[in-house]
Amino acid sequence: MASLCLNSLPLSPPSQPPKLSEAPSPSSSSLNINSYYGSKGEASKPIVVSGNPPTFVSAPGRRIVAVGDLHGDLDQTRCALEMAGVLSPDGQDLWTGGETVLIQLGDILDRGEDEIAILSLLRSLDIQAKDEGGAVFQVNGNHETMNVEGDFRYVETGGFDECIDFLEYLDDNRDDWEEAFVGWTGVSKQLKEDRKMPQNYWDPWNLVRRQKGVIARSILLRPGGPLACELARHAVVLKVNDWVFCHGGLIPNHVAYGVERMNREVSHWMRGLSDSDESDNPHFPFIATRGYDSVVWNRLYSRDTSELDDYQNNQIHSILEETLHAVGAKAMVVGHTPQTTGANCKYNCSIWRIDVGMSSGVLNSRPEVLEIKDNKARVIRSKKDTSSESQVVDFI
């Protein structure tokens, strides 16, 4: 059994966050998850979710687990989720996290062959988790927004093939999207095996199939397409208790623009809603999805600090602290930029960088996850080549 190397950081007690100009109100678009009961029948305090898509989450007493970029690698995804204690190791894809809140930080799409299967697995786990008093949340990354824009530069051949198979599968199950989508992970495995006959990549059939794959992906992921609408269920910024989660990084002007406003605009765009569909006239969500300093592209907090001088580091730290104060959070968790030394924290551990490039399409590194529990944060790492004892180290 793999052992765990655990890096722990004590956090100060939760404080009352500053009042936000866009704090949710009863009239806002909100979603409430009711009280749940654990396996022993004991009542739990409810997880309350405000915003549509989810933006502000109150999850009293819950263990939180965050997982970084997955990029279409289902095997590594399962490994990470098993390490996190939320997925059964028997291949049955059962939720084992109880009341845990799982957060995935985006970039499920591109560079791998099982993108839709991972989305399907996470949706299935969310349904199961709610029955146990837990929840699964996702935030969209730059590769999700790129694909909805029709940018397929980083799609693998197997990714196009999965789109073809999934679209055909939907045609056979068009009456119930929910059931079909949740069941895709199991169905896709056999279809993928059937495709593994050796063929010349350049033969006419493969060229035709690739064109067919581009068309299928466009149908699924264009604004208003079924997969784009599935992605629209997720935020680009999510605040859970005293922690804020996003793919690239949040900065003060994002908060000033409005976190819930950005989430709503991205969601409306992915759903294919036109300006006339909404009274507040949503426009293309540039501040969230385009530009080096947008929420899904920002790498300000993920750079190698050894390459920066003291002034630059102090400036970044100041921006981070201003952002956290404005959004009422104690720390931020981001993905997007692979950390070759593993998941880590910087700037007095007010920023955690948890993209470790675990996908075989990126660095194929060992999976790592961040756990937040009892006011402590720690990185869980698989150590298959060491003893089974866990090592706990203060992360300071």
Short mmCIF file of C-alpha atoms in Angstrom, two decimals:
data_model
loop_
_atom_site.label_atom_id
_atom_site.label_comp_id
_atom_site.label_asym_id
_atom_site.label_seq_id
_atom_site.Cartn_x
_atom_site.Cartn_y
_atom_site.Cartn_z
CA MET A 1 0.00 0.00 0.00
CA ALA A 2 1.35 3.42 -0.89
CA SER A 3 2.41 5.58 2.02
CA LEU A 4 1.68 9.26 2.33
CA CYS A 5 4.03 12.16 2.84
CA LEU A 6 1.98 14.85 4.56
CA ASN A 7 3.01 18.49 4.78
CA SER A 8 0.89 20.30 7.34
CA LEU A 9 0.25 23.99 7.88
CA PRO A 10 -1.76 25.24 10.88
CA LEU A 11 -4.13 27.99 9.87
CA SER A 12 -5.46 30.74 12.07
CA PRO A 13 -9.11 30.41 13.17
CA PRO A 14 -11.70 31.50 10.61
CA SER A 15 -12.57 35.16 10.83
CA GLN A 16 -15.57 37.12 9.67
CA PRO A 17 -14.82 38.06 6.04
CA PRO A 18 -15.14 41.68 5.00
CA LYS A 19 -18.45 42.63 3.49
CA LEU A 20 -18.38 42.19 -0.27
CA SER A 21 -20.12 44.57 -2.60
CA GLU A 22 -21.67 41.57 -4.33
CA ALA A 23 -22.46 39.45 -1.27
CA PRO A 24 -25.26 36.99 -2.06
CA SER A 25 -28.74 38.08 -1.11
CA PRO A 26 -32.05 36.22 -1.03
CA SER A 27 -32.89 37.76 -4.40
CA SER A 28 -29.70 36.52 -6.01
CA SER A 29 -29.58 33.40 -8.11
CA SER A 30 -28.79 30.80 -5.43
CA LEU A 31 -28.71 27.11 -4.86
CA ASN A 32 -29.06 25.41 -1.48
CA ILE A 33 -27.95 21.87 -0.70
CA ASN A 34 -30.10 20.50 2.11
CA SER A 35 -28.97 18.71 5.26
CA TYR A 36 -27.54 15.26 4.73
CA TYR A 37 -27.11 12.29 6.98
CA GLY A 38 -23.96 10.23 7.33
CA SER A 39 -23.72 6.48 7.35
CA LYS A 40 -24.54 6.41 11.09
CA GLY A 41 -27.68 8.47 10.61
CA GLU A 42 -26.28 11.53 12.38
CA ALA A 43 -27.52 14.90 11.12
CA SER A 44 -24.92 17.16 9.49
CA LYS A 45 -24.95 20.89 9.15
CA PRO A 46 -26.00 21.70 5.59
CA ILE A 47 -23.67 22.66 2.81
CA VAL A 48 -25.06 25.93 1.48
CA VAL A 49 -24.20 27.03 -2.04
CA SER A 50 -24.90 30.54 -3.34
CA GLY A 51 -24.71 31.56 -6.97
CA ASN A 52 -25.51 29.86 -10.23
CA PRO A 53 -23.01 28.50 -11.11
CA PRO A 54 -21.83 27.90 -7.54
CA THR A 55 -19.69 30.78 -6.27
CA PHE A 56 -19.84 30.94 -2.46
CA VAL A 57 -19.97 27.72 -0.46
CA SER A 58 -20.41 27.27 3.26
CA ALA A 59 -19.35 23.73 4.20
CA PRO A 60 -19.23 23.62 8.02
CA GLY A 61 -16.77 21.13 9.43
CA ARG A 62 -16.10 19.47 6.10
CA ARG A 63 -12.81 17.99 4.98
CA ILE A 64 -11.84 19.63 1.68
CA VAL A 65 -9.70 17.95 -0.97
CA ALA A 66 -8.41 19.82 -4.04
CA VAL A 67 -7.07 18.15 -7.19
CA GLY A 68 -5.18 19.95 -9.95
CA ASP A 69 -5.03 19.61 -13.75
CA LEU A 70 -6.00 16.17 -15.12
CA HIS A 71 -5.76 16.63 -18.91
CA GLY A 72 -7.65 13.59 -20.10
CA ASP A 73 -5.73 10.97 -18.08
CA LEU A 74 -8.35 8.77 -16.45
CA ASP A 75 -5.86 6.38 -14.81
CA GLN A 76 -4.00 9.20 -13.06
CA THR A 77 -7.33 10.78 -12.12
CA ARG A 78 -8.44 7.60 -10.41
CA CYS A 79 -5.09 7.34 -8.65
CA ALA A 80 -5.38 10.90 -7.32
CA LEU A 81 -8.96 10.39 -6.16
CA GLU A 82 -8.11 7.11 -4.45
CA MET A 83 -5.20 8.82 -2.66
CA ALA A 84 -7.63 11.52 -1.57
CA GLY A 85 -9.89 8.87 -0.07
CA VAL A 86 -12.93 9.73 -2.17
CA LEU A 87 -12.91 6.93 -4.78
CA SER A 88 -13.13 3.19 -4.24
CA PRO A 89 -10.01 1.27 -5.34
CA ASP A 90 -12.02 -1.65 -6.75
CA GLY A 91 -12.76 -0.07 -10.14
CA GLN A 92 -16.46 0.38 -9.30
CA ASP A 93 -16.11 4.19 -9.21
CA LEU A 94 -17.90 4.51 -5.88
CA TRP A 95 -17.71 7.58 -3.65
CA THR A 96 -15.89 6.78 -0.41
CA GLY A 97 -15.39 10.33 0.86
CA GLY A 98 -18.44 10.58 3.10
CA GLU A 99 -18.98 14.29 3.82
CA THR A 100 -15.77 15.37 2.06
CA VAL A 101 -15.92 18.30 -0.36
CA LEU A 102 -13.86 17.57 -3.49
CA ILE A 103 -12.75 20.45 -5.72
CA GLN A 104 -11.15 19.94 -9.14
CA LEU A 105 -9.30 22.98 -10.49
CA GLY A 106 -9.92 22.70 -14.22
CA ASP A 107 -8.00 21.63 -17.34
CA ILE A 108 -9.70 18.27 -17.67
CA LEU A 109 -9.77 18.80 -21.44
CA ASP A 110 -6.90 18.40 -23.97
CA ARG A 111 -3.67 16.35 -24.02
CA GLY A 112 -5.41 13.07 -23.16
CA GLU A 113 -7.88 10.48 -24.46
CA ASP A 114 -10.48 10.28 -21.67
CA GLU A 115 -11.66 13.85 -21.19
CA ILE A 116 -15.40 13.19 -21.28
CA ALA A 117 -14.96 10.06 -19.17
CA ILE A 118 -13.35 12.16 -16.40
CA LEU A 119 -16.16 14.73 -16.56
CA SER A 120 -18.65 11.87 -16.36
CA LEU A 121 -16.85 10.29 -13.40
CA LEU A 122 -16.82 13.56 -11.44
CA ARG A 123 -20.54 14.09 -12.09
CA SER A 124 -21.29 10.56 -10.89
CA LEU A 125 -19.22 11.12 -7.75
CA ASP A 126 -21.05 14.40 -7.09
CA ILE A 127 -24.42 12.62 -7.18
CA GLN A 128 -23.14 9.95 -4.81
CA ALA A 129 -21.42 12.49 -2.53
CA LYS A 130 -24.63 14.47 -2.00
CA ASP A 131 -26.28 11.34 -0.63
CA GLU A 132 -23.51 11.16 1.98
CA GLY A 133 -23.48 14.85 2.89
CA GLY A 134 -20.48 15.69 0.71
CA ALA A 135 -20.13 17.45 -2.63
CA VAL A 136 -17.97 17.68 -5.75
CA PHE A 137 -17.21 21.04 -7.37
CA GLN A 138 -15.25 21.87 -10.49
CA VAL A 139 -13.84 25.14 -11.77
CA ASN A 140 -13.20 25.71 -15.45
CA GLY A 141 -9.65 26.25 -16.70
CA ASN A 142 -8.18 27.80 -19.81
CA HIS A 143 -8.44 24.55 -21.78
CA GLU A 144 -12.18 24.37 -21.11
CA THR A 145 -12.69 27.93 -22.37
CA MET A 146 -10.38 27.35 -25.35
CA ASN A 147 -12.43 24.37 -26.48
CA VAL A 148 -15.72 26.24 -26.19
CA GLU A 149 -14.12 28.90 -28.41
CA GLY A 150 -13.28 26.17 -30.94
CA ASP A 151 -9.54 26.11 -30.25
CA PHE A 152 -8.62 22.42 -30.64
CA ARG A 153 -4.83 22.79 -30.96
CA TYR A 154 -4.11 20.56 -27.97
CA VAL A 155 -6.62 17.78 -28.66
CA GLU A 156 -5.19 14.28 -28.99
CA THR A 157 -6.36 11.88 -31.69
CA GLY A 158 -7.92 9.77 -28.95
CA GLY A 159 -9.75 12.87 -27.72
CA PHE A 160 -11.38 13.35 -31.11
CA ASP A 161 -12.23 9.64 -31.19
CA GLU A 162 -13.91 9.90 -27.81
CA CYS A 163 -16.05 12.78 -29.12
CA ILE A 164 -17.19 10.65 -32.08
CA ASP A 165 -18.11 7.74 -29.83
CA PHE A 166 -19.82 9.98 -27.28
CA LEU A 167 -21.90 11.79 -29.88
CA GLU A 168 -23.07 8.47 -31.34
CA TYR A 169 -23.80 7.23 -27.83
CA LEU A 170 -25.91 10.33 -27.18
CA ASP A 171 -27.94 9.66 -30.32
CA ASP A 172 -28.86 6.30 -28.83
CA ASN A 173 -29.68 7.85 -25.44
CA ARG A 174 -31.10 11.23 -26.39
CA ASP A 175 -34.08 11.00 -24.06
CA ASP A 176 -32.09 11.33 -20.84
CA TRP A 177 -28.92 13.42 -20.92
CA GLU A 178 -28.29 13.05 -17.18
CA GLU A 179 -28.38 9.27 -17.18
CA ALA A 180 -26.39 9.02 -20.41
CA PHE A 181 -23.69 11.41 -19.25
CA VAL A 182 -23.24 9.80 -15.85
CA GLY A 183 -23.00 6.36 -17.46
CA TRP A 184 -20.40 7.32 -20.07
CA THR A 185 -17.29 6.41 -18.06
CA GLY A 186 -18.23 2.74 -18.02
CA VAL A 187 -19.37 2.64 -21.64
CA SER A 188 -16.30 4.43 -22.99
CA LYS A 189 -13.85 1.80 -21.73
CA GLN A 190 -15.17 -0.91 -24.03
CA LEU A 191 -15.50 1.43 -27.00
CA LYS A 192 -11.90 2.52 -26.49
CA GLU A 193 -10.75 -1.09 -26.51
CA ASP A 194 -12.62 -1.70 -29.76
CA ARG A 195 -10.69 1.18 -31.35
CA LYS A 196 -7.26 -0.23 -30.52
CA MET A 197 -6.79 -2.14 -33.77
CA PRO A 198 -3.47 -1.13 -35.37
CA GLN A 199 -3.96 1.16 -38.35
CA ASN A 200 -1.84 3.45 -40.48
CA TYR A 201 -2.43 6.97 -39.20
CA TRP A 202 -2.38 8.36 -42.74
CA ASP A 203 -4.72 5.88 -44.38
CA PRO A 204 -7.87 7.44 -45.89
CA TRP A 205 -10.17 6.10 -43.18
CA ASN A 206 -8.15 7.72 -40.39
CA LEU A 207 -8.09 11.08 -42.18
CA VAL A 208 -11.85 10.93 -42.60
CA ARG A 209 -12.27 9.89 -38.98
CA ARG A 210 -10.17 12.82 -37.81
CA GLN A 211 -12.36 15.24 -39.77
CA LYS A 212 -15.38 13.54 -38.27
CA GLY A 213 -13.82 14.00 -34.83
CA VAL A 214 -13.39 17.73 -35.33
CA ILE A 215 -17.03 18.03 -36.34
CA ALA A 216 -18.21 15.94 -33.38
CA ARG A 217 -16.13 17.99 -30.95
CA SER A 218 -17.48 21.22 -32.43
CA ILE A 219 -21.06 20.02 -32.00
CA LEU A 220 -20.45 18.99 -28.41
CA LEU A 221 -18.43 22.00 -27.23
CA ARG A 222 -19.65 25.02 -29.20
CA PRO A 223 -21.58 27.51 -27.04
CA GLY A 224 -24.94 25.89 -26.39
CA GLY A 225 -23.62 22.40 -27.21
CA PRO A 226 -24.31 19.60 -24.71
CA LEU A 227 -20.78 19.46 -23.28
CA ALA A 228 -20.44 23.24 -23.23
CA CYS A 229 -23.67 23.39 -21.23
CA GLU A 230 -22.21 20.79 -18.88
CA LEU A 231 -19.11 22.96 -18.37
CA ALA A 232 -21.40 25.95 -17.82
CA ARG A 233 -22.50 24.33 -14.56
CA HIS A 234 -19.06 25.16 -13.12
CA ALA A 235 -17.55 28.42 -11.92
CA VAL A 236 -14.21 30.00 -12.79
CA VAL A 237 -13.85 31.20 -9.19
CA LEU A 238 -15.16 29.28 -6.20
CA LYS A 239 -14.94 30.32 -2.55
CA VAL A 240 -15.39 27.52 -0.01
CA ASN A 241 -15.33 28.62 3.62
CA ASP A 242 -12.16 30.74 3.97
CA TRP A 243 -10.49 29.43 0.80
CA VAL A 244 -10.75 30.63 -2.78
CA PHE A 245 -10.16 28.23 -5.69
CA CYS A 246 -9.46 29.13 -9.32
CA HIS A 247 -7.43 27.76 -12.19
CA GLY A 248 -4.93 30.54 -12.88
CA GLY A 249 -5.23 33.22 -10.24
CA LEU A 250 -7.50 35.93 -8.89
CA ILE A 251 -6.30 39.54 -8.68
CA PRO A 252 -7.92 42.71 -7.25
CA ASN A 253 -9.50 43.93 -10.48
CA HIS A 254 -11.29 40.57 -10.86
CA VAL A 255 -12.84 40.99 -7.41
CA ALA A 256 -13.76 44.60 -8.20
CA TYR A 257 -15.46 43.45 -11.40
CA GLY A 258 -17.44 40.90 -9.40
CA VAL A 259 -16.69 37.22 -8.82
CA GLU A 260 -20.29 36.10 -9.15
CA ARG A 261 -20.68 38.35 -12.20
CA MET A 262 -17.70 36.69 -13.92
CA ASN A 263 -19.03 33.22 -13.15
CA ARG A 264 -22.45 34.13 -14.48
CA GLU A 265 -21.08 35.67 -17.69
CA VAL A 266 -18.86 32.68 -18.46
CA SER A 267 -21.75 30.33 -17.81
CA HIS A 268 -24.12 32.29 -20.04
CA TRP A 269 -21.54 32.38 -22.84
CA MET A 270 -21.00 28.62 -22.64
CA ARG A 271 -24.74 28.06 -22.74
CA GLY A 272 -24.94 30.12 -25.91
CA LEU A 273 -27.19 32.78 -24.44
CA SER A 274 -27.32 36.02 -26.44
CA ASP A 275 -27.41 39.50 -24.95
CA SER A 276 -31.14 39.66 -25.49
CA ASP A 277 -31.65 36.61 -23.24
CA GLU A 278 -30.52 38.42 -20.11
CA SER A 279 -31.55 41.74 -18.64
CA ASP A 280 -28.00 42.62 -17.60
CA ASN A 281 -26.68 42.07 -21.14
CA PRO A 282 -23.80 39.61 -20.60
CA HIS A 283 -20.92 39.98 -23.01
CA PHE A 284 -17.96 37.81 -23.93
CA PRO A 285 -16.20 37.13 -20.60
CA PHE A 286 -12.83 38.62 -21.54
CA ILE A 287 -11.71 39.40 -17.99
CA ALA A 288 -12.17 35.76 -16.98
CA THR A 289 -11.05 33.90 -20.11
CA ARG A 290 -8.78 36.03 -22.30
CA GLY A 291 -5.43 37.68 -21.74
CA TYR A 292 -2.39 36.84 -19.62
CA ASP A 293 -3.97 38.29 -16.48
CA SER A 294 -7.43 36.71 -16.87
CA VAL A 295 -8.63 34.30 -14.20
CA VAL A 296 -7.92 31.13 -16.19
CA TRP A 297 -4.58 32.27 -17.71
CA ASN A 298 -2.94 34.21 -14.89
CA ARG A 299 0.43 32.81 -13.74
CA LEU A 300 1.37 35.64 -11.37
CA TYR A 301 1.33 33.45 -8.27
CA SER A 302 2.71 30.29 -9.89
CA ARG A 303 6.07 31.54 -11.14
CA ASP A 304 9.37 30.23 -9.82
CA THR A 305 10.11 32.76 -7.08
CA SER A 306 13.86 32.10 -7.36
CA GLU A 307 13.78 33.92 -10.70
CA LEU A 308 12.36 37.06 -9.08
CA ASP A 309 14.11 39.73 -7.05
CA ASP A 310 12.93 40.85 -3.61
CA TYR A 311 10.99 43.81 -4.99
CA GLN A 312 9.05 41.65 -7.44
CA ASN A 313 8.27 39.06 -4.79
CA ASN A 314 7.07 41.74 -2.40
CA GLN A 315 4.84 43.23 -5.09
CA ILE A 316 3.27 39.85 -5.87
CA HIS A 317 2.76 39.15 -2.18
CA SER A 318 1.08 42.53 -1.76
CA ILE A 319 -1.28 41.87 -4.70
CA LEU A 320 -2.16 38.47 -3.29
CA GLU A 321 -2.90 39.87 0.17
CA GLU A 322 -5.05 42.64 -1.31
CA THR A 323 -7.00 40.07 -3.32
CA LEU A 324 -7.58 37.77 -0.37
CA HIS A 325 -8.72 40.66 1.81
CA ALA A 326 -11.13 41.85 -0.89
CA VAL A 327 -12.73 38.42 -1.34
CA GLY A 328 -12.69 37.58 2.36
CA ALA A 329 -10.40 34.57 2.12
CA LYS A 330 -7.35 33.37 4.03
CA ALA A 331 -5.67 31.52 1.17
CA MET A 332 -5.96 30.76 -2.55
CA VAL A 333 -5.48 27.46 -4.39
CA VAL A 334 -4.52 27.43 -8.09
CA GLY A 335 -3.56 24.99 -10.84
CA HIS A 336 -2.54 25.82 -14.42
CA THR A 337 1.27 25.90 -14.04
CA PRO A 338 2.98 22.51 -13.45
CA GLN A 339 5.14 22.57 -10.34
CA THR A 340 8.13 20.36 -11.10
CA THR A 341 9.00 20.11 -7.40
CA GLY A 342 5.47 19.06 -6.44
CA ALA A 343 2.53 20.89 -4.92
CA ASN A 344 3.69 23.72 -2.69
CA CYS A 345 2.79 26.97 -0.99
CA LYS A 346 4.40 30.43 -1.12
CA TYR A 347 3.98 33.89 0.36
CA ASN A 348 3.44 32.68 3.92
CA CYS A 349 1.37 29.84 2.49
CA SER A 350 -1.39 32.20 1.37
CA ILE A 351 -1.11 30.66 -2.12
CA TRP A 352 -1.04 26.93 -2.87
CA ARG A 353 0.04 25.72 -6.34
CA ILE A 354 -1.22 22.18 -6.91
CA ASP A 355 -0.84 21.45 -10.63
CA VAL A 356 1.88 18.76 -10.67
CA GLY A 357 1.52 17.79 -14.35
CA MET A 358 0.22 14.34 -13.44
CA SER A 359 -1.29 13.60 -16.86
CA SER A 360 0.75 11.38 -19.19
CA GLY A 361 0.18 14.14 -21.75
CA VAL A 362 2.07 16.65 -19.58
CA LEU A 363 4.78 15.44 -17.15
CA ASN A 364 3.32 12.05 -16.16
CA SER A 365 4.35 12.86 -12.59
CA ARG A 366 3.04 11.17 -9.48
CA PRO A 367 -0.38 12.45 -8.42
CA GLU A 368 -0.63 14.81 -5.46
CA VAL A 369 -3.66 16.37 -3.79
CA LEU A 370 -4.22 19.11 -1.23
CA GLU A 371 -6.22 18.32 1.89
CA ILE A 372 -7.73 20.99 4.16
CA LYS A 373 -9.03 19.60 7.42
CA ASP A 374 -9.41 20.86 10.97
CA ASN A 375 -7.93 24.21 10.03
CA LYS A 376 -4.78 22.60 8.59
CA ALA A 377 -3.62 22.18 5.00
CA ARG A 378 -1.37 19.40 3.82
CA VAL A 379 -0.17 17.85 0.57
CA ILE A 380 -0.82 14.13 0.16
CA ARG A 381 1.83 12.44 -1.97
CA SER A 382 2.10 8.83 -3.07
CA LYS A 383 5.37 7.20 -1.99
CA LYS A 384 5.24 3.75 -3.52
CA ASP A 385 8.95 3.10 -3.07
CA THR A 386 9.12 3.84 0.68
CA SER A 387 7.76 2.36 3.88
CA SER A 388 4.07 2.49 4.68
CA GLU A 389 4.43 5.01 7.49
CA SER A 390 3.10 8.52 6.99
CA GLN A 391 5.43 11.46 7.54
CA VAL A 392 4.03 14.74 8.85
CA VAL A 393 6.07 17.93 8.41
CA ASP A 394 5.17 21.52 9.22
CA PHE A 395 4.85 23.42 5.93
CA ILE A 396 6.33 26.79 6.88
#
